[in-house]
mmCIF file of C-alpha atoms and ligand atoms in Angstrom:
data_model
loop_
_atom_site.group_PDB
_atom_site.id
_atom_site.type_symbol
_atom_site.label_atom_id
_atom_site.label_comp_id
_atom_site.label_asym_id
_atom_site.label_seq_id
_atom_site.Cartn_x
_atom_site.Cartn_y
_atom_site.Cartn_z
ATOM 1 C CA UNK A 146 103.671 37.556 -147.417
ATOM 2 C CA UNK A 147 106.536 37.258 -144.956
ATOM 3 C CA UNK A 148 110.121 37.936 -145.880
ATOM 4 C CA UNK A 149 113.326 37.644 -143.878
ATOM 5 C CA UNK A 150 116.103 39.384 -145.749
ATOM 6 C CA UNK A 151 119.770 38.840 -144.830
ATOM 7 C CA UNK A 152 118.882 38.318 -141.183
ATOM 8 C CA UNK A 153 121.670 37.926 -138.648
ATOM 9 C CA UNK A 154 120.732 37.046 -135.083
ATOM 10 C CA UNK A 155 122.822 36.128 -132.008
ATOM 11 C CA UNK A 156 122.084 35.657 -128.312
ATOM 12 C CA UNK A 157 124.917 37.541 -126.564
ATOM 13 C CA UNK A 158 127.912 36.012 -128.292
ATOM 14 C CA UNK A 159 126.099 32.910 -129.609
ATOM 15 C CA UNK A 160 125.416 33.254 -133.350
ATOM 16 C CA UNK A 161 122.178 31.594 -134.463
ATOM 17 C CA UNK A 162 121.428 32.932 -137.964
ATOM 18 C CA UNK A 163 123.814 34.630 -140.365
ATOM 19 C CA UNK A 164 122.643 36.429 -143.525
ATOM 20 C CA UNK A 165 119.559 34.246 -143.545
ATOM 21 C CA UNK A 166 116.807 34.876 -146.092
ATOM 22 C CA UNK A 167 113.394 33.297 -146.410
ATOM 23 C CA UNK A 168 110.152 34.134 -148.193
ATOM 24 C CA UNK A 169 106.796 32.700 -147.192
ATOM 25 C CA UNK A 170 104.020 33.281 -149.713
ATOM 26 C CA UNK A 171 100.387 33.922 -148.772
ATOM 27 C CA UNK A 172 98.708 30.601 -148.074
ATOM 28 C CA UNK A 173 101.982 28.651 -148.074
ATOM 29 C CA UNK A 174 102.749 26.025 -145.412
ATOM 30 C CA UNK A 175 106.456 25.685 -144.669
ATOM 31 C CA UNK A 176 107.937 23.006 -142.417
ATOM 32 C CA UNK A 177 111.209 23.805 -140.624
ATOM 33 C CA UNK A 178 113.415 20.940 -139.521
ATOM 34 C CA UNK A 179 116.894 20.730 -138.020
ATOM 35 C CA UNK A 180 118.801 19.505 -134.979
ATOM 36 C CA UNK A 181 117.981 20.628 -131.429
ATOM 37 C CA UNK A 182 119.431 24.038 -130.689
ATOM 38 C CA UNK A 183 119.860 25.054 -134.343
ATOM 39 C CA UNK A 184 117.498 28.014 -133.926
ATOM 40 C CA UNK A 185 114.049 26.827 -135.025
ATOM 41 C CA UNK A 186 112.195 28.441 -132.100
ATOM 42 C CA UNK A 187 114.334 31.571 -132.483
ATOM 43 C CA UNK A 188 113.333 31.752 -136.146
ATOM 44 C CA UNK A 189 109.629 31.647 -135.210
ATOM 45 C CA UNK A 190 110.132 34.441 -132.656
ATOM 46 C CA UNK A 191 111.857 36.549 -135.318
ATOM 47 C CA UNK A 192 108.947 35.911 -137.713
ATOM 48 C CA UNK A 193 106.477 36.963 -135.007
ATOM 49 C CA UNK A 194 108.439 40.104 -134.132
ATOM 50 C CA UNK A 195 109.077 38.853 -130.589
ATOM 51 C CA UNK A 196 112.811 39.095 -131.336
ATOM 52 C CA UNK A 197 114.530 41.608 -133.591
ATOM 53 C CA UNK A 198 117.460 40.783 -135.863
ATOM 54 C CA UNK A 199 120.775 42.551 -135.264
ATOM 55 C CA UNK A 200 121.137 42.859 -139.032
ATOM 56 C CA UNK A 201 118.692 42.525 -141.899
ATOM 57 C CA UNK A 202 114.914 42.868 -142.035
ATOM 58 C CA UNK A 203 111.724 41.009 -141.297
ATOM 59 C CA UNK A 204 108.922 42.280 -143.509
ATOM 60 C CA UNK A 205 105.427 40.975 -143.016
ATOM 61 C CA UNK A 206 102.066 41.717 -144.565
ATOM 62 C CA UNK A 207 100.289 39.455 -142.073
ATOM 63 C CA UNK A 208 98.467 41.161 -139.227
ATOM 64 C CA UNK A 209 97.112 38.353 -137.064
ATOM 65 C CA UNK A 210 99.473 35.669 -135.828
ATOM 66 C CA UNK A 211 98.294 32.425 -134.219
ATOM 67 C CA UNK A 212 101.441 31.302 -132.348
ATOM 68 C CA UNK A 213 101.475 27.784 -130.903
ATOM 69 C CA UNK A 214 104.453 27.827 -128.542
ATOM 70 C CA UNK A 215 106.546 24.781 -127.709
ATOM 71 C CA UNK A 216 104.902 24.727 -124.249
ATOM 72 C CA UNK A 217 101.067 24.918 -124.272
ATOM 73 C CA UNK A 218 100.934 28.106 -122.099
ATOM 74 C CA UNK A 219 97.325 27.626 -120.957
ATOM 75 C CA UNK A 220 96.011 29.804 -118.151
ATOM 76 C CA UNK A 221 95.827 27.377 -115.193
ATOM 77 C CA UNK A 222 92.994 29.197 -113.416
ATOM 78 C CA UNK A 223 90.653 28.903 -116.413
ATOM 79 C CA UNK A 224 88.840 25.841 -117.768
ATOM 80 C CA UNK A 225 89.518 24.611 -121.309
ATOM 81 C CA UNK A 226 86.400 26.415 -122.500
ATOM 82 C CA UNK A 227 87.462 29.648 -120.771
ATOM 83 C CA UNK A 228 91.007 29.381 -122.152
ATOM 84 C CA UNK A 229 89.526 29.278 -125.638
ATOM 85 C CA UNK A 230 86.915 31.979 -124.993
ATOM 86 C CA UNK A 231 89.699 34.283 -123.774
ATOM 87 C CA UNK A 232 91.028 34.779 -127.316
ATOM 88 C CA UNK A 233 87.623 35.554 -128.848
ATOM 89 C CA UNK A 234 86.573 39.173 -129.187
ATOM 90 C CA UNK A 235 82.998 38.567 -130.263
ATOM 91 C CA UNK A 236 80.286 37.227 -128.009
ATOM 92 C CA UNK A 237 77.903 35.781 -130.628
ATOM 93 C CA UNK A 238 78.111 32.100 -131.398
ATOM 94 C CA UNK A 239 81.124 31.436 -129.226
ATOM 95 C CA UNK A 240 79.838 28.116 -127.886
ATOM 96 C CA UNK A 241 79.627 26.725 -131.401
ATOM 97 C CA UNK A 242 83.071 28.060 -132.326
ATOM 98 C CA UNK A 243 84.578 26.483 -129.194
ATOM 99 C CA UNK A 244 82.783 23.182 -129.755
ATOM 100 C CA UNK A 245 83.984 23.004 -133.381
ATOM 101 C CA UNK A 246 87.582 23.776 -132.419
ATOM 102 C CA UNK A 247 87.578 21.162 -129.651
ATOM 103 C CA UNK A 248 86.037 18.624 -132.044
ATOM 104 C CA UNK A 249 88.848 19.184 -134.511
ATOM 105 C CA UNK A 250 91.461 18.263 -131.856
ATOM 106 C CA UNK A 251 89.259 15.423 -130.536
ATOM 107 C CA UNK A 252 88.680 16.972 -127.108
ATOM 108 C CA UNK A 253 84.921 17.510 -127.185
ATOM 109 C CA UNK A 254 84.478 16.124 -123.665
ATOM 110 C CA UNK A 255 87.091 18.326 -121.996
ATOM 111 C CA UNK A 256 85.359 21.726 -122.068
ATOM 112 C CA UNK A 257 84.953 22.045 -118.336
ATOM 113 C CA UNK A 258 88.274 20.573 -117.225
ATOM 114 C CA UNK A 259 91.183 22.634 -115.888
ATOM 115 C CA UNK A 260 94.652 22.376 -117.496
ATOM 116 C CA UNK A 261 96.024 20.458 -114.502
ATOM 117 C CA UNK A 262 93.475 17.712 -115.205
ATOM 118 C CA UNK A 263 94.863 17.194 -118.733
ATOM 119 C CA UNK A 264 97.824 15.153 -119.987
ATOM 120 C CA UNK A 265 100.683 16.889 -121.820
ATOM 121 C CA UNK A 266 99.278 15.830 -125.180
ATOM 122 C CA UNK A 267 95.805 17.086 -124.309
ATOM 123 C CA UNK A 268 97.212 20.473 -123.238
ATOM 124 C CA UNK A 269 99.035 20.825 -126.537
ATOM 125 C CA UNK A 270 95.799 19.979 -128.385
ATOM 126 C CA UNK A 271 93.969 22.711 -126.433
ATOM 127 C CA UNK A 272 96.669 25.165 -127.484
ATOM 128 C CA UNK A 273 96.122 24.076 -131.113
ATOM 129 C CA UNK A 274 92.364 24.630 -130.727
ATOM 130 C CA UNK A 275 93.062 28.072 -129.264
ATOM 131 C CA UNK A 276 95.241 28.948 -132.278
ATOM 132 C CA UNK A 277 92.419 27.862 -134.631
ATOM 133 C CA UNK A 278 89.950 30.043 -132.750
ATOM 134 C CA UNK A 279 92.252 33.068 -132.759
ATOM 135 C CA UNK A 280 92.188 32.550 -136.505
ATOM 136 C CA UNK A 281 95.365 34.232 -137.676
ATOM 137 C CA UNK A 282 96.372 34.838 -141.252
ATOM 138 C CA UNK A 283 99.799 33.486 -140.230
ATOM 139 C CA UNK A 284 100.171 30.411 -138.016
ATOM 140 C CA UNK A 285 103.465 29.644 -136.281
ATOM 141 C CA UNK A 286 103.615 26.124 -134.823
ATOM 142 C CA UNK A 287 106.551 25.106 -132.614
ATOM 143 C CA UNK A 288 106.620 21.297 -132.474
ATOM 144 C CA UNK A 289 102.851 21.143 -131.946
ATOM 145 C CA UNK A 290 102.559 17.366 -132.164
ATOM 146 C CA UNK A 291 105.575 16.404 -130.040
ATOM 147 C CA UNK A 292 103.412 14.955 -127.246
ATOM 148 C CA UNK A 293 100.974 13.126 -129.555
ATOM 149 C CA UNK A 294 101.061 9.499 -130.641
ATOM 150 C CA UNK A 295 101.375 8.486 -134.286
ATOM 151 C CA UNK A 296 97.663 7.985 -134.993
ATOM 152 C CA UNK A 297 96.585 11.212 -133.351
ATOM 153 C CA UNK A 298 99.282 13.313 -135.060
ATOM 154 C CA UNK A 299 98.148 11.951 -138.430
ATOM 155 C CA UNK A 300 94.498 12.794 -137.821
ATOM 156 C CA UNK A 301 95.073 16.163 -136.172
ATOM 157 C CA UNK A 302 97.791 17.078 -138.671
ATOM 158 C CA UNK A 303 95.404 16.410 -141.552
ATOM 159 C CA UNK A 304 92.727 18.476 -139.796
ATOM 160 C CA UNK A 305 95.149 21.399 -139.263
ATOM 161 C CA UNK A 306 96.240 21.325 -142.884
ATOM 162 C CA UNK A 307 92.608 21.229 -144.039
ATOM 163 C CA UNK A 308 91.811 24.225 -141.828
ATOM 164 C CA UNK A 309 94.814 26.257 -143.050
ATOM 165 C CA UNK A 310 94.096 25.550 -146.706
ATOM 166 C CA UNK A 311 90.386 26.302 -146.303
ATOM 167 C CA UNK A 312 91.202 29.672 -144.715
ATOM 168 C CA UNK A 313 94.085 30.371 -147.089
ATOM 169 C CA UNK A 314 96.299 31.022 -144.059
ATOM 170 C CA UNK A 315 100.091 30.758 -144.252
ATOM 171 C CA UNK A 316 102.017 28.725 -141.705
ATOM 172 C CA UNK A 317 105.469 27.813 -140.467
ATOM 173 C CA UNK A 318 105.551 24.484 -138.763
ATOM 174 C CA UNK A 319 108.589 23.310 -136.744
ATOM 175 C CA UNK A 320 108.926 19.564 -136.371
ATOM 176 C CA UNK A 321 111.452 16.774 -135.813
ATOM 177 C CA UNK A 322 109.366 14.263 -137.744
ATOM 178 C CA UNK A 323 109.862 14.076 -141.485
ATOM 179 C CA UNK A 324 106.507 12.299 -141.788
ATOM 180 C CA UNK A 325 104.749 15.279 -140.107
ATOM 181 C CA UNK A 326 106.579 17.721 -142.371
ATOM 182 C CA UNK A 327 105.589 15.776 -145.478
ATOM 183 C CA UNK A 328 101.983 15.510 -144.345
ATOM 184 C CA UNK A 329 101.557 19.177 -143.324
ATOM 185 C CA UNK A 330 103.775 21.256 -145.543
ATOM 186 C CA UNK A 331 104.067 22.473 -149.115
ATOM 187 C CA UNK A 332 107.842 22.914 -148.664
ATOM 188 C CA UNK A 333 110.486 21.804 -146.164
ATOM 189 C CA UNK A 334 113.399 23.945 -144.955
ATOM 190 C CA UNK A 335 116.375 22.364 -143.151
ATOM 191 C CA UNK A 336 118.246 24.618 -140.746
ATOM 192 C CA UNK A 337 121.837 23.522 -140.209
ATOM 193 C CA UNK A 338 123.375 23.082 -136.753
ATOM 194 C CA UNK A 339 124.832 26.295 -135.296
ATOM 195 C CA UNK A 340 127.889 24.352 -134.061
ATOM 196 C CA UNK A 341 129.378 23.734 -137.476
HETATM 197 P P1 LIG B 249 115.673 24.966 -131.417
HETATM 198 O O1 LIG B 249 114.276 25.459 -131.285
HETATM 199 O O2 LIG B 249 116.097 24.695 -132.820
HETATM 200 O O3 LIG B 249 115.937 23.773 -130.536
HETATM 201 P P2 LIG B 249 116.332 27.522 -130.176
HETATM 202 O O4 LIG B 249 115.954 28.537 -131.182
HETATM 203 O O5 LIG B 249 115.426 27.320 -129.026
HETATM 204 O O6 LIG B 249 116.658 26.133 -130.918
HETATM 205 O O7 LIG B 249 117.750 27.884 -129.571
HETATM 206 C C1 LIG B 249 118.925 28.029 -130.384
HETATM 207 C C2 LIG B 249 120.136 28.162 -129.465
HETATM 208 O O8 LIG B 249 120.058 29.398 -128.778
HETATM 209 C C3 LIG B 249 120.227 27.073 -128.418
HETATM 210 O O9 LIG B 249 121.590 26.758 -128.223
HETATM 211 C C4 LIG B 249 119.658 27.720 -127.180
HETATM 212 O O10 LIG B 249 120.241 27.186 -126.022
HETATM 213 C C5 LIG B 249 120.056 29.171 -127.373
HETATM 214 N N1 LIG B 249 119.062 30.087 -126.789
HETATM 215 C C6 LIG B 249 117.726 30.034 -126.956
HETATM 216 N N2 LIG B 249 117.114 31.043 -126.317
HETATM 217 C C7 LIG B 249 118.108 31.749 -125.708
HETATM 218 C C8 LIG B 249 118.126 32.928 -124.899
HETATM 219 N N3 LIG B 249 116.988 33.577 -124.575
HETATM 220 N N4 LIG B 249 119.326 33.370 -124.468
HETATM 221 C C9 LIG B 249 120.478 32.738 -124.793
HETATM 222 N N5 LIG B 249 120.537 31.623 -125.567
HETATM 223 C C10 LIG B 249 119.367 31.133 -126.023
HETATM 224 MG MG1 LIG B 250 112.681 24.816 -130.183
#
């Protein structure tokens, strides 16, 4: 379970969240929507412990977080296969694990390519595959499908949801698309603009 209790967070003088509370149950998938700049990415960083609130608490019982950042953040000097292998601790069966993860984002043929040889959408799919392989008990997705076309986001979204539900993992999923939120999530949270 993850709980944010009365969280207040500002960058310098810019208030982002004030007395904000949220509970995410084990196995729950929450979509977060809201206008650009309202604090969606900041909220994910607070959930991951990458930022600390000035007031309030973040309490988490999760111990492995698969964080899919807004930018794919692949290591440019490694191939797709090596980028995925880099998050695996074990050495047994890794080829099969990597093949399965790449299949689920429809990139089976890209194992030996370098990030610079991939389109923006392909890079974001590799970062999704990497998150699957890291296999957290909490997944944080920051606009993971932004660079994907309608058909692909439907298929990969359904695949992600299937994976999360099969594992019983919880997830917070930031998106601008209501259709993605409805497809992926059990519940939708709207964050208001910070300018009001
Ligand atoms: P969203 O993901 O909803 O678009 P963010 O959480 O990225 O919003 O950012 C919320 C607001 O905080 C934006 O106005 C953004 O410019 C500002 N912001 C984000 N990161 C920083 C930072 N490191 N320092 C100062 N301001 C920031
Ligand atoms: Mg953002």
